[in-house]
CSV table of C-alpha atoms and ligand atoms in Angstrom, one decimal:
chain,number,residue,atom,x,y,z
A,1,UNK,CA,-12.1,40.8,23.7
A,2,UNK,CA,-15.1,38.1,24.9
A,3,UNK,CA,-15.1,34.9,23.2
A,4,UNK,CA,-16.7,34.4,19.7
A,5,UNK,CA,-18.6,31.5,18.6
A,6,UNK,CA,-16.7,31.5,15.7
A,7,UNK,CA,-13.4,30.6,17.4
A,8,UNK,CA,-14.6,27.4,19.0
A,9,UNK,CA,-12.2,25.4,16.9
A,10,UNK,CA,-9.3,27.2,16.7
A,11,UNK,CA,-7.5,24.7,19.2
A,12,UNK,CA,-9.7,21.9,17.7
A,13,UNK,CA,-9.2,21.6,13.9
A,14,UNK,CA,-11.0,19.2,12.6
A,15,UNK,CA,-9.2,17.5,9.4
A,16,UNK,CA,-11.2,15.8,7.0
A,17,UNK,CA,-9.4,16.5,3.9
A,18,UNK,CA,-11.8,14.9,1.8
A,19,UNK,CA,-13.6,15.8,-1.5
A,20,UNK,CA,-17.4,16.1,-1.5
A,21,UNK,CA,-18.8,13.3,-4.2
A,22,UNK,CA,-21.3,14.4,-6.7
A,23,UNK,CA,-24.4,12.5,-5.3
A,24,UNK,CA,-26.0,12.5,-8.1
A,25,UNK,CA,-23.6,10.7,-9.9
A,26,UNK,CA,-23.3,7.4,-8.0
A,27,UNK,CA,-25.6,4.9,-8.8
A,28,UNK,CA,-24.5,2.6,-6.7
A,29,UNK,CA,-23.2,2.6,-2.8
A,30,UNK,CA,-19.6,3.1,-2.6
A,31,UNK,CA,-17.6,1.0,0.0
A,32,UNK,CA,-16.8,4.0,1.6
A,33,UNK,CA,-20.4,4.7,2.5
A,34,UNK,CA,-21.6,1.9,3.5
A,35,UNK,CA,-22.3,2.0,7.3
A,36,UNK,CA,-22.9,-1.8,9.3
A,37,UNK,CA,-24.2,-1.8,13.0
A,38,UNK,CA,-20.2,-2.0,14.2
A,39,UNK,CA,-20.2,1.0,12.5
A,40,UNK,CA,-22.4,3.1,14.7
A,41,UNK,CA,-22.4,3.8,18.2
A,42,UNK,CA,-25.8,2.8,18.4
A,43,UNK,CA,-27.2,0.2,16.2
A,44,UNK,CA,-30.0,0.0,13.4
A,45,UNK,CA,-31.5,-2.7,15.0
A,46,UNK,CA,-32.9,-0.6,17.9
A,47,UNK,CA,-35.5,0.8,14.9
A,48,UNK,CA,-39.3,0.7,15.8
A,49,UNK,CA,-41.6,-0.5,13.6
A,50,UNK,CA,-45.2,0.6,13.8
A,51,UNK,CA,-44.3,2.0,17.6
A,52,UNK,CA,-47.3,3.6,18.6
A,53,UNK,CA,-45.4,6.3,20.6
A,54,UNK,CA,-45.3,9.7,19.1
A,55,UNK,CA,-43.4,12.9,19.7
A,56,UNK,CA,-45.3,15.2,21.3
A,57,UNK,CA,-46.6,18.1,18.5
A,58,UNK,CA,-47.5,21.8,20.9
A,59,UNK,CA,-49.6,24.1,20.0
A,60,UNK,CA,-48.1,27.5,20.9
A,61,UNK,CA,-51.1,29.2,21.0
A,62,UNK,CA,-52.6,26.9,24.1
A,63,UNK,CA,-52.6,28.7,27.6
A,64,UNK,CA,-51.2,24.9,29.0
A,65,UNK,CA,-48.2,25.2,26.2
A,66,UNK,CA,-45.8,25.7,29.1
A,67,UNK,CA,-46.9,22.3,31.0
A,68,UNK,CA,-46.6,20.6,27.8
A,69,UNK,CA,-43.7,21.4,27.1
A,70,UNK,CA,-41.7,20.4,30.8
A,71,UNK,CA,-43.1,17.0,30.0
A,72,UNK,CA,-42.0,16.6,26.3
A,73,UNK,CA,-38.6,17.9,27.4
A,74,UNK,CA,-38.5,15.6,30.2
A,75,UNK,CA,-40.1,12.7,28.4
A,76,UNK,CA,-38.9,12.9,25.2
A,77,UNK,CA,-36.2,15.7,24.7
A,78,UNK,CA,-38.0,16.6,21.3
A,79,UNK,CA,-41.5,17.6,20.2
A,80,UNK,CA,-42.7,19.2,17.5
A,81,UNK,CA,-44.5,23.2,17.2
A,82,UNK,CA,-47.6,24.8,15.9
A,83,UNK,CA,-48.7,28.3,15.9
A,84,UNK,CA,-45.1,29.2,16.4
A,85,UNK,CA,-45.8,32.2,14.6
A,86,UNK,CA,-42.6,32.0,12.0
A,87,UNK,CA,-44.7,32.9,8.5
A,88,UNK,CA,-44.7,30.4,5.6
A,89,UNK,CA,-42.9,32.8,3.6
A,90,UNK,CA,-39.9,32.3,5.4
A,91,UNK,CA,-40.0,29.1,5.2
A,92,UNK,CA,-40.2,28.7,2.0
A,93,UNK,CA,-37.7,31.1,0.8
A,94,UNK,CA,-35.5,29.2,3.7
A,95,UNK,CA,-36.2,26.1,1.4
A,96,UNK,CA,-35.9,27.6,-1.9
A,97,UNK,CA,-32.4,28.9,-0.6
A,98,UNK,CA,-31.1,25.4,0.8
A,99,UNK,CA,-32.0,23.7,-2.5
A,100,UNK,CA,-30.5,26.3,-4.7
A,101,UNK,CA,-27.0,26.4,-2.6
A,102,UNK,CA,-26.6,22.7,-2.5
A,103,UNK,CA,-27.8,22.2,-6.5
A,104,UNK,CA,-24.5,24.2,-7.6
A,105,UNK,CA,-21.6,22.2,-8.8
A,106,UNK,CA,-19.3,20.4,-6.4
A,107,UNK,CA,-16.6,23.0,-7.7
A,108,UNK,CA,-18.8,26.2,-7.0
A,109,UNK,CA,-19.2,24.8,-3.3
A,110,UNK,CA,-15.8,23.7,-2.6
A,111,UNK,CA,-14.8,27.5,-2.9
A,112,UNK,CA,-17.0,28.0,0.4
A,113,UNK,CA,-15.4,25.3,2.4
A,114,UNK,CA,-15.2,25.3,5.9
A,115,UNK,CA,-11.7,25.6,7.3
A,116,UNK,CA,-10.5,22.6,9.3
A,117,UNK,CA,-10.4,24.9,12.3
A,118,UNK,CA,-13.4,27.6,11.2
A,119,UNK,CA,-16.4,26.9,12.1
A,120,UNK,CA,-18.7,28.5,9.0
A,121,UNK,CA,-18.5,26.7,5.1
A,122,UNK,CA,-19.8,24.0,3.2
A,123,UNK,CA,-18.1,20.3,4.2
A,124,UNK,CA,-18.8,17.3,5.6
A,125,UNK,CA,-21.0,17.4,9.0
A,126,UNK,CA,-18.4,18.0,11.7
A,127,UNK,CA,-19.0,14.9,13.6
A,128,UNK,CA,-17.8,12.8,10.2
A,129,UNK,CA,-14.1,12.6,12.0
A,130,UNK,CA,-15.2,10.3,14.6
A,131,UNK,CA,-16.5,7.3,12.3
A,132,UNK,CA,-15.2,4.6,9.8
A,133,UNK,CA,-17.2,5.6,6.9
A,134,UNK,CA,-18.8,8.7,5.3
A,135,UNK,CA,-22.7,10.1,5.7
A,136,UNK,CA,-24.5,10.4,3.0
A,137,UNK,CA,-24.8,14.5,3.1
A,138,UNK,CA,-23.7,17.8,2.7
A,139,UNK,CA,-24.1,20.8,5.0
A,140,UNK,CA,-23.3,24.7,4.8
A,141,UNK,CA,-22.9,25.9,8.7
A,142,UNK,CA,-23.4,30.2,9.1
A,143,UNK,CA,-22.4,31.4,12.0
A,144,UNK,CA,-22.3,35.7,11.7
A,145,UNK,CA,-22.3,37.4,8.7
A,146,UNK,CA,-22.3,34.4,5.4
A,147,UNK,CA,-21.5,37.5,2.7
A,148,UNK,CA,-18.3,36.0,1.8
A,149,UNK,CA,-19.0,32.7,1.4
A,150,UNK,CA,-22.4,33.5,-0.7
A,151,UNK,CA,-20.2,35.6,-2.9
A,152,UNK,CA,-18.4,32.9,-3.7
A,153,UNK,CA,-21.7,30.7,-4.3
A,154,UNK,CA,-23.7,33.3,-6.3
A,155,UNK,CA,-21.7,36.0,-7.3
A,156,UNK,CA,-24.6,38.1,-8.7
A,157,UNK,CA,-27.5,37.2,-6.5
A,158,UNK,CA,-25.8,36.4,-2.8
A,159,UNK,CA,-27.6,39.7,-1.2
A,160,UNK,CA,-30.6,38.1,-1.9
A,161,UNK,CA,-29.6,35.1,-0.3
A,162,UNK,CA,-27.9,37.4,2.7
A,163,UNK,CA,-31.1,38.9,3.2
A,164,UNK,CA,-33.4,35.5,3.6
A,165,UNK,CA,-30.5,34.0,6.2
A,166,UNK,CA,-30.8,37.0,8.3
A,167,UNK,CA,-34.2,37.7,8.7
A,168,UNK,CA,-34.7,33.5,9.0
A,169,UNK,CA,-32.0,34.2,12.1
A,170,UNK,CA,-33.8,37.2,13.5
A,171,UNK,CA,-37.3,35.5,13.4
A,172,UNK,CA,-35.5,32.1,15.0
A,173,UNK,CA,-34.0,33.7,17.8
A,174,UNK,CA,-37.3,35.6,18.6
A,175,UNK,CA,-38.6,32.1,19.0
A,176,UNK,CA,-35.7,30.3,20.7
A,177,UNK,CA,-36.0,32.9,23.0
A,178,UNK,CA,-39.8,32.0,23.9
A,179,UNK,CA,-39.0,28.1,24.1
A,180,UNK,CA,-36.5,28.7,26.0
A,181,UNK,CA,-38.8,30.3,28.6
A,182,UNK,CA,-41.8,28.1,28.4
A,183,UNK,CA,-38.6,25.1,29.2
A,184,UNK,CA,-37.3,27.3,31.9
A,185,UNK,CA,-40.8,28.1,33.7
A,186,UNK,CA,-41.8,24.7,33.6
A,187,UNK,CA,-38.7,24.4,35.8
A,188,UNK,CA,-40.0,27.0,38.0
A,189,UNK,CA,-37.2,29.8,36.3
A,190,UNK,CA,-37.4,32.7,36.2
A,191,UNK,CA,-35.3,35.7,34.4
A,192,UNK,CA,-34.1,37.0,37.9
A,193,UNK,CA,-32.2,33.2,37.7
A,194,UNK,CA,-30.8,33.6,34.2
A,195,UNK,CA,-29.0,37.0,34.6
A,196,UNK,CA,-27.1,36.3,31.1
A,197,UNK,CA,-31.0,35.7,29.6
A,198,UNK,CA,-30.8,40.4,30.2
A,199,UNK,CA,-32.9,42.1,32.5
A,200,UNK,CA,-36.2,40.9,30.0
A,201,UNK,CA,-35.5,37.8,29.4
A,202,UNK,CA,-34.5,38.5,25.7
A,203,UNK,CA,-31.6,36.8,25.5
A,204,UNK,CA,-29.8,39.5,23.7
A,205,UNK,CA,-26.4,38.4,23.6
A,206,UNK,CA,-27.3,34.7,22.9
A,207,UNK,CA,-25.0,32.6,19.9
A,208,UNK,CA,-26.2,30.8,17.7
A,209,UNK,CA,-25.3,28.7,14.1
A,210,UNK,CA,-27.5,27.6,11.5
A,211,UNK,CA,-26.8,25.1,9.5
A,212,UNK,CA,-28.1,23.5,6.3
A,213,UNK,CA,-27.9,20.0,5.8
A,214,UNK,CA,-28.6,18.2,2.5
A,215,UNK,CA,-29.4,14.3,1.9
A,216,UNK,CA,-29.8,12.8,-1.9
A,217,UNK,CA,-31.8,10.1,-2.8
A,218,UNK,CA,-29.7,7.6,-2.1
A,219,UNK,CA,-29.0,3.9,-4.4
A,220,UNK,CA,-29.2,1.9,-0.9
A,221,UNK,CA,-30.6,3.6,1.9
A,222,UNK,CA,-31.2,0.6,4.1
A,223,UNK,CA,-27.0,0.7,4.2
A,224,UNK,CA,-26.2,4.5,4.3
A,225,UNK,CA,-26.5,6.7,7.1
A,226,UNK,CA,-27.5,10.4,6.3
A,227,UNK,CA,-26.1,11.8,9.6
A,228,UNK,CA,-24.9,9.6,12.7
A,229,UNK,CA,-26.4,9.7,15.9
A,230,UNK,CA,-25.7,12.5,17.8
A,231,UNK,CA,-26.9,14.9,20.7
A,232,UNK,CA,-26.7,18.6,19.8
A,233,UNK,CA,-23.8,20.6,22.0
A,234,UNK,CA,-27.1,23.5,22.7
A,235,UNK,CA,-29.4,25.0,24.3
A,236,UNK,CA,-32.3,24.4,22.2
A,237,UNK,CA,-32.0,23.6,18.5
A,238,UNK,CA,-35.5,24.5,16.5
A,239,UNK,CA,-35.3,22.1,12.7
A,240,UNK,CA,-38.0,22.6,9.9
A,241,UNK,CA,-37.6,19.5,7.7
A,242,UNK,CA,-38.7,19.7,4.3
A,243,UNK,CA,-41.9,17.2,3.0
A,244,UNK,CA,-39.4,14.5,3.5
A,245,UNK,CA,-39.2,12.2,6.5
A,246,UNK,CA,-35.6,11.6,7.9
A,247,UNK,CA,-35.2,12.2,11.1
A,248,UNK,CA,-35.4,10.5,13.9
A,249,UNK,CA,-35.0,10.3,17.9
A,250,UNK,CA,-34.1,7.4,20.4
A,251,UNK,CA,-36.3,6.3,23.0
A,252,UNK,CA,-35.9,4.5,26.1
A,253,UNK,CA,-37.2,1.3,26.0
A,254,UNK,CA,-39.1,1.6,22.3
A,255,UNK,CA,-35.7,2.8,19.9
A,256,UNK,CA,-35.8,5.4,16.7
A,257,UNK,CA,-38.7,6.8,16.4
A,258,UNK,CA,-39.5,8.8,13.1
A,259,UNK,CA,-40.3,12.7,13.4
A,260,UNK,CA,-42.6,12.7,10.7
A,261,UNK,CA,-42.5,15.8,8.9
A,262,UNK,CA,-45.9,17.8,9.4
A,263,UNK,CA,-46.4,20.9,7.1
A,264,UNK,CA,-45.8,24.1,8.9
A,265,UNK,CA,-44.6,22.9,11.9
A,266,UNK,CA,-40.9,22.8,13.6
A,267,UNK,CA,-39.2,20.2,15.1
A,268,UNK,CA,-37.5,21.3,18.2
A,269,UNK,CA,-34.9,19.4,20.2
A,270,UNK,CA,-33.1,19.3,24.1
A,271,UNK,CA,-29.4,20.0,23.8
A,272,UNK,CA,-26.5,18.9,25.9
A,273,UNK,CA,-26.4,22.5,27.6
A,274,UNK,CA,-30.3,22.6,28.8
A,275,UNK,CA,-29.0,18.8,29.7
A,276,UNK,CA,-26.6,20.5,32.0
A,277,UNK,CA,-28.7,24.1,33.3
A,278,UNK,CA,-31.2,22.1,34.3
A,279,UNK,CA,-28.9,19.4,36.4
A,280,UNK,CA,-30.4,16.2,34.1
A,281,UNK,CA,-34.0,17.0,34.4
A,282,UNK,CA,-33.9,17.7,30.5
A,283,UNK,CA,-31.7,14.9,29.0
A,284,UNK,CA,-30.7,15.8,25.4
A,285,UNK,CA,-32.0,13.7,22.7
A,286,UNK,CA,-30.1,11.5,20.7
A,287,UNK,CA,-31.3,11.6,17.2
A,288,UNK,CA,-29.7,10.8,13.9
A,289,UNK,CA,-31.3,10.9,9.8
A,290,UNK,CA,-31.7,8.4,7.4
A,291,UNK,CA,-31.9,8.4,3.9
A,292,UNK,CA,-34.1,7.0,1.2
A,293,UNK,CA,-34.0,5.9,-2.5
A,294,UNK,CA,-35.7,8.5,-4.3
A,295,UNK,CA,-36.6,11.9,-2.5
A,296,UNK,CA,-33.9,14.4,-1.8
A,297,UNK,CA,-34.5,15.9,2.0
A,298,UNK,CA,-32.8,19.2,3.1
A,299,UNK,CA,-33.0,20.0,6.8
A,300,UNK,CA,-32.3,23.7,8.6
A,301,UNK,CA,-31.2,23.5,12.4
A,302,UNK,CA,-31.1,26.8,14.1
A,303,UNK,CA,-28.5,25.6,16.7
A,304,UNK,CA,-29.5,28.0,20.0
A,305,UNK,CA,-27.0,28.8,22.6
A,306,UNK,CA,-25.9,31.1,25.0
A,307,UNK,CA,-23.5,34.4,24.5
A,308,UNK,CA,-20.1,32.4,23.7
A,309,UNK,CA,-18.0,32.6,27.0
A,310,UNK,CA,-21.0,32.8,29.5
A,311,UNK,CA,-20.4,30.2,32.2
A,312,UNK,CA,-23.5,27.2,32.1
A,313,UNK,CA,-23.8,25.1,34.7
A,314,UNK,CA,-26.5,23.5,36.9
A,315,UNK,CA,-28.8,26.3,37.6
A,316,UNK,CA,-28.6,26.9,41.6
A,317,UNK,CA,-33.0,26.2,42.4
A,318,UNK,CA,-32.4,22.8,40.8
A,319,UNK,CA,-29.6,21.7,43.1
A,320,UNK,CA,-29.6,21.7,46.8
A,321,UNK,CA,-28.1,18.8,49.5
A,322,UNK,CA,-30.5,15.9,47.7
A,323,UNK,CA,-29.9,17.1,44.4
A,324,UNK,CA,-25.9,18.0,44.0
A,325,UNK,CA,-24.8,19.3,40.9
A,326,UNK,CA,-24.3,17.2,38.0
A,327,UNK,CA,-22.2,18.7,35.9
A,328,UNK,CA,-19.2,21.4,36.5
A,329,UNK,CA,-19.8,25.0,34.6
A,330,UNK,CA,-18.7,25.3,30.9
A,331,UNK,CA,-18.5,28.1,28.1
A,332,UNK,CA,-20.3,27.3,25.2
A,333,UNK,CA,-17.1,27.8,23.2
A,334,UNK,CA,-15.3,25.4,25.4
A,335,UNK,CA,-18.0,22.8,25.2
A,336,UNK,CA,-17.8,22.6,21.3
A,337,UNK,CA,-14.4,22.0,21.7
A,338,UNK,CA,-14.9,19.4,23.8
A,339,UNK,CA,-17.4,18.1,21.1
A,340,UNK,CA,-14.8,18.3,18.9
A,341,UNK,CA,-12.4,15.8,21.2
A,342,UNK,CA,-14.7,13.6,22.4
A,343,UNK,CA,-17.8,13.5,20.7
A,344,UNK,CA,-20.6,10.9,22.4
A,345,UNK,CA,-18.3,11.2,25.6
A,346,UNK,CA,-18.5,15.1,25.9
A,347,UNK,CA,-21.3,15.2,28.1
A,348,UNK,CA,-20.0,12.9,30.7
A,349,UNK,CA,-16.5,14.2,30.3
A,350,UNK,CA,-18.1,17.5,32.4
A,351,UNK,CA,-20.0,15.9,34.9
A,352,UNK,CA,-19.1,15.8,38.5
A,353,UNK,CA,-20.2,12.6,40.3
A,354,UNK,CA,-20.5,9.7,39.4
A,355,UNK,CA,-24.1,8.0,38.3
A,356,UNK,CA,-26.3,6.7,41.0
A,357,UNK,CA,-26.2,3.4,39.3
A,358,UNK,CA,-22.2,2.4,38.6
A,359,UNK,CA,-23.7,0.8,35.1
A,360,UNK,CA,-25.2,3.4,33.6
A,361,UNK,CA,-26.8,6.9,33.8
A,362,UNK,CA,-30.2,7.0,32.7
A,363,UNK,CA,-29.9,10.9,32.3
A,364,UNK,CA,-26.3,10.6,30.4
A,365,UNK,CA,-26.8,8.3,27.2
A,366,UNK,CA,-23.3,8.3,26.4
A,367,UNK,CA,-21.5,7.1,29.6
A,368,UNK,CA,-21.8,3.5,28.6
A,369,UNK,CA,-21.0,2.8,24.6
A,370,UNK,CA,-23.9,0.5,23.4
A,371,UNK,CA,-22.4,-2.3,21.5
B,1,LIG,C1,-22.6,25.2,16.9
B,1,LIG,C2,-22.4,24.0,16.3
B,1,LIG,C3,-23.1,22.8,16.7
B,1,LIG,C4,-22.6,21.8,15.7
B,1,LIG,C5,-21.3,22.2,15.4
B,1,LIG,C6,-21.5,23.7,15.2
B,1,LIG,O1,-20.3,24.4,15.2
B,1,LIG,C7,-22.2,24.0,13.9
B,1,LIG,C8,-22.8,22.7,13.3
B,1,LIG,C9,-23.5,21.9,14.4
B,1,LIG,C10,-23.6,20.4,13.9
B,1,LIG,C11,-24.8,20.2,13.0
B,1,LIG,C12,-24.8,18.7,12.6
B,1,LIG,C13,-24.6,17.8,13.8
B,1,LIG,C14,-23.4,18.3,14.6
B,1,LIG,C15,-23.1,17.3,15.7
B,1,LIG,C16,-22.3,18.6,13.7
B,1,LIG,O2,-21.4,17.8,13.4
B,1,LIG,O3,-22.4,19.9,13.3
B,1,LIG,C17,-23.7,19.6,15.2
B,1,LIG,C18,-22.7,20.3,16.1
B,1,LIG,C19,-23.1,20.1,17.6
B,1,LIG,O4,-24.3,20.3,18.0
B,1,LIG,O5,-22.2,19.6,18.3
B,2,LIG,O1,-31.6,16.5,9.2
B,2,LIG,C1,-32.0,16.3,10.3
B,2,LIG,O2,-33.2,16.0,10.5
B,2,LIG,C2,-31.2,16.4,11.6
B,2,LIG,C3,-30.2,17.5,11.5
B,2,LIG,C4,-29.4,17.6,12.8
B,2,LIG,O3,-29.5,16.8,13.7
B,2,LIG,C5,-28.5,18.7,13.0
B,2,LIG,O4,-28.3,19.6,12.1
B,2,LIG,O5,-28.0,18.8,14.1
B,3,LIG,FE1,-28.6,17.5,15.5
């Protein structure tokens, strides 16, 4: 039977056998939450104030979208789309249905929590295992069918909900599937060079997991962290952010840059496996959210990625005797469980010679540990 998405953990189980606060009822910052710079990987004091820089924001619709787009991913590893042709609707009800699954009591939820080795539930955000002290969120991750859980949730309503996840999944992959090719022409692909992308370029039998993530208004926020720096283990992940901002992205040379949310549009980011298809020409982006004292944000990644035990690795018109390949092939499923082991390392755990530079690898942000 071919790999399923949903058994990426089975050898990996993550335990965090810890009890999801009620947010609402802390008023002030507990110990446990309170994040210093030793407490990241890569510090707060690398924020930008007033940087002028801004992620790029593409307008789907524009015959140069393509062109665009090779230099946001190669420049920033994170831009932002209009005209991406997802209806407002959708959106909406995507919203509606985040904020009504994470308002239910702490109880109701806990009865949908992810196993330590599953992959789907409600919990804290995977990553939480590899740091000191907690994020200040919650997330639900779907991957396949979320029936059972949502029974659990809403016992009378959850086909509603079933119905608003699925056509928000059908609708996402439609347009994963065309970023994925304006980032692959601007590389000069094509789909004769993608044979697991199908004979169309559809990319049929592509995974994927969505997940919701939830950040209260928090007491302190200048001493929280919503979710920790971290590059996504993807293709492609496409994020609509509620009216709140939140999110934000690392860059060389400036530091976090704010993705400000923009009504309508979608935030959509490099991950560590378009990082390794196209050989380091599109570094993933490291990005991370914040909190703030009074507006609740909710978040919804559709994390993009190939069909589970697919082979990735440096696609061959990208590497040739001047440009060797970076990085040795990988399964999706295998990747995530080298996520799960060695989080900001994962990436350079696969590679296959060393940096130019013996320092540091401009192209592989987590060689050397910022301290
Ligand atoms: C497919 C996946 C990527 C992800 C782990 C997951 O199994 C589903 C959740 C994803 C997420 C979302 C929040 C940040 C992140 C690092 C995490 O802890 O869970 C990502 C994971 C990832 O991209 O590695
Ligand atoms: O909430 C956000 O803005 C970021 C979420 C995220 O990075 C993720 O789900 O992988
Ligand atoms: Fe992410």
């Amino acid at each position: 039977m071919p790999a399923r998405l949903s058994d990426a953990f089975k050898s990996h189980p993550v335990n965090l056998q810890l009890k999801h606060p009620d947010f609402n009822s802390l008023h002030e910052l507990p110990d446990s939450y309170a994040w210093t710079n030793n407490d990241d990987y890569y510090p707060s004091s690398l924020s930008s104030f007033g940087a002028d820089d801004s992620v790029p924001v593409i307008d789907l619709s524009e015959p140069n979208a393509i062109k665009l787009t090779g230099h946001a991913c190669k420049t920033w590893g994170v831009f932002q789309v209009t005209n991406h042709g997802i209806p407002q609707k959708l959106l909406d009800d995507i919203e509606s249905a985040g904020k009504s699954l994470f308002s239910l009591p702490v109880e109701q939820k806990l009865k949908a929590s992810r196993p330590p080795d599953g992959i789907s539930g409600y919990g804290f955000a995977r990553i939480s295992s590899f740091f000191r002290k907690l994020m200040w969120s919650e997330g639900f991750t779907i991957v396949g069918s979320p029936v059972d859980h949502f029974r659990q949730l809403w016992p009378q309503d959850y086909e509603k909900f079933c119905n608003i996840i699925e056509e928000y999944e059908k609708e996402m992959k439609r347009l994963a599937g065309r970023l994925m090719w304006l980032m692959l022409g601007s590389l000069g692909i094509s789909t004769e060079d993608v044979k697991w992308a199908g004979s169309k370029g559809e990319f049929k039998g592509a995974s994927a997991a969505l997940q919701l993530n939830s950040y209260p208004a928090c007491p302190e926020p200048d001493r929280a962290m919503g979710l920790a720096a971290h590059t996504d283990s993807t293709l492609l992940t496409i994020l609509y952010q509620n009216n709140t901002s939140g999110l934000q992205v690392l860059r060389d040379g400036t530091g976090w840059v704010t993705v400000p949310p923009m009504p309508g549009a979608l935030v959509v980011n490099v991950g560590d496996l378009i990082h390794i298809l196209s050989n380091g020409v599109y570094p993933s982006v490291l990005h991370r959210a914040v909190v703030n004292r009074t507006q609740h944000r909710l978040s919804i990644a559709y994390l993009f990625g190939p069909p589970a035990s697919i082979q990735i690795s440096p696609l061959s018109k990208l590497v040739g005797p001047s440009h060797p390949p970076l990085y040795r092939p990988i399964t999706w499923n295998e990747y995530l469980g080298t996520k799960a082991k060695h989080f900001n390392k994962a990436l350079s755990s696969v590679r296959l010679c060393a940096p130019l530079s013996s320092l540091a690898d401009v192209n592989d942000h987590n060689s050397v540990k910022v301290v």
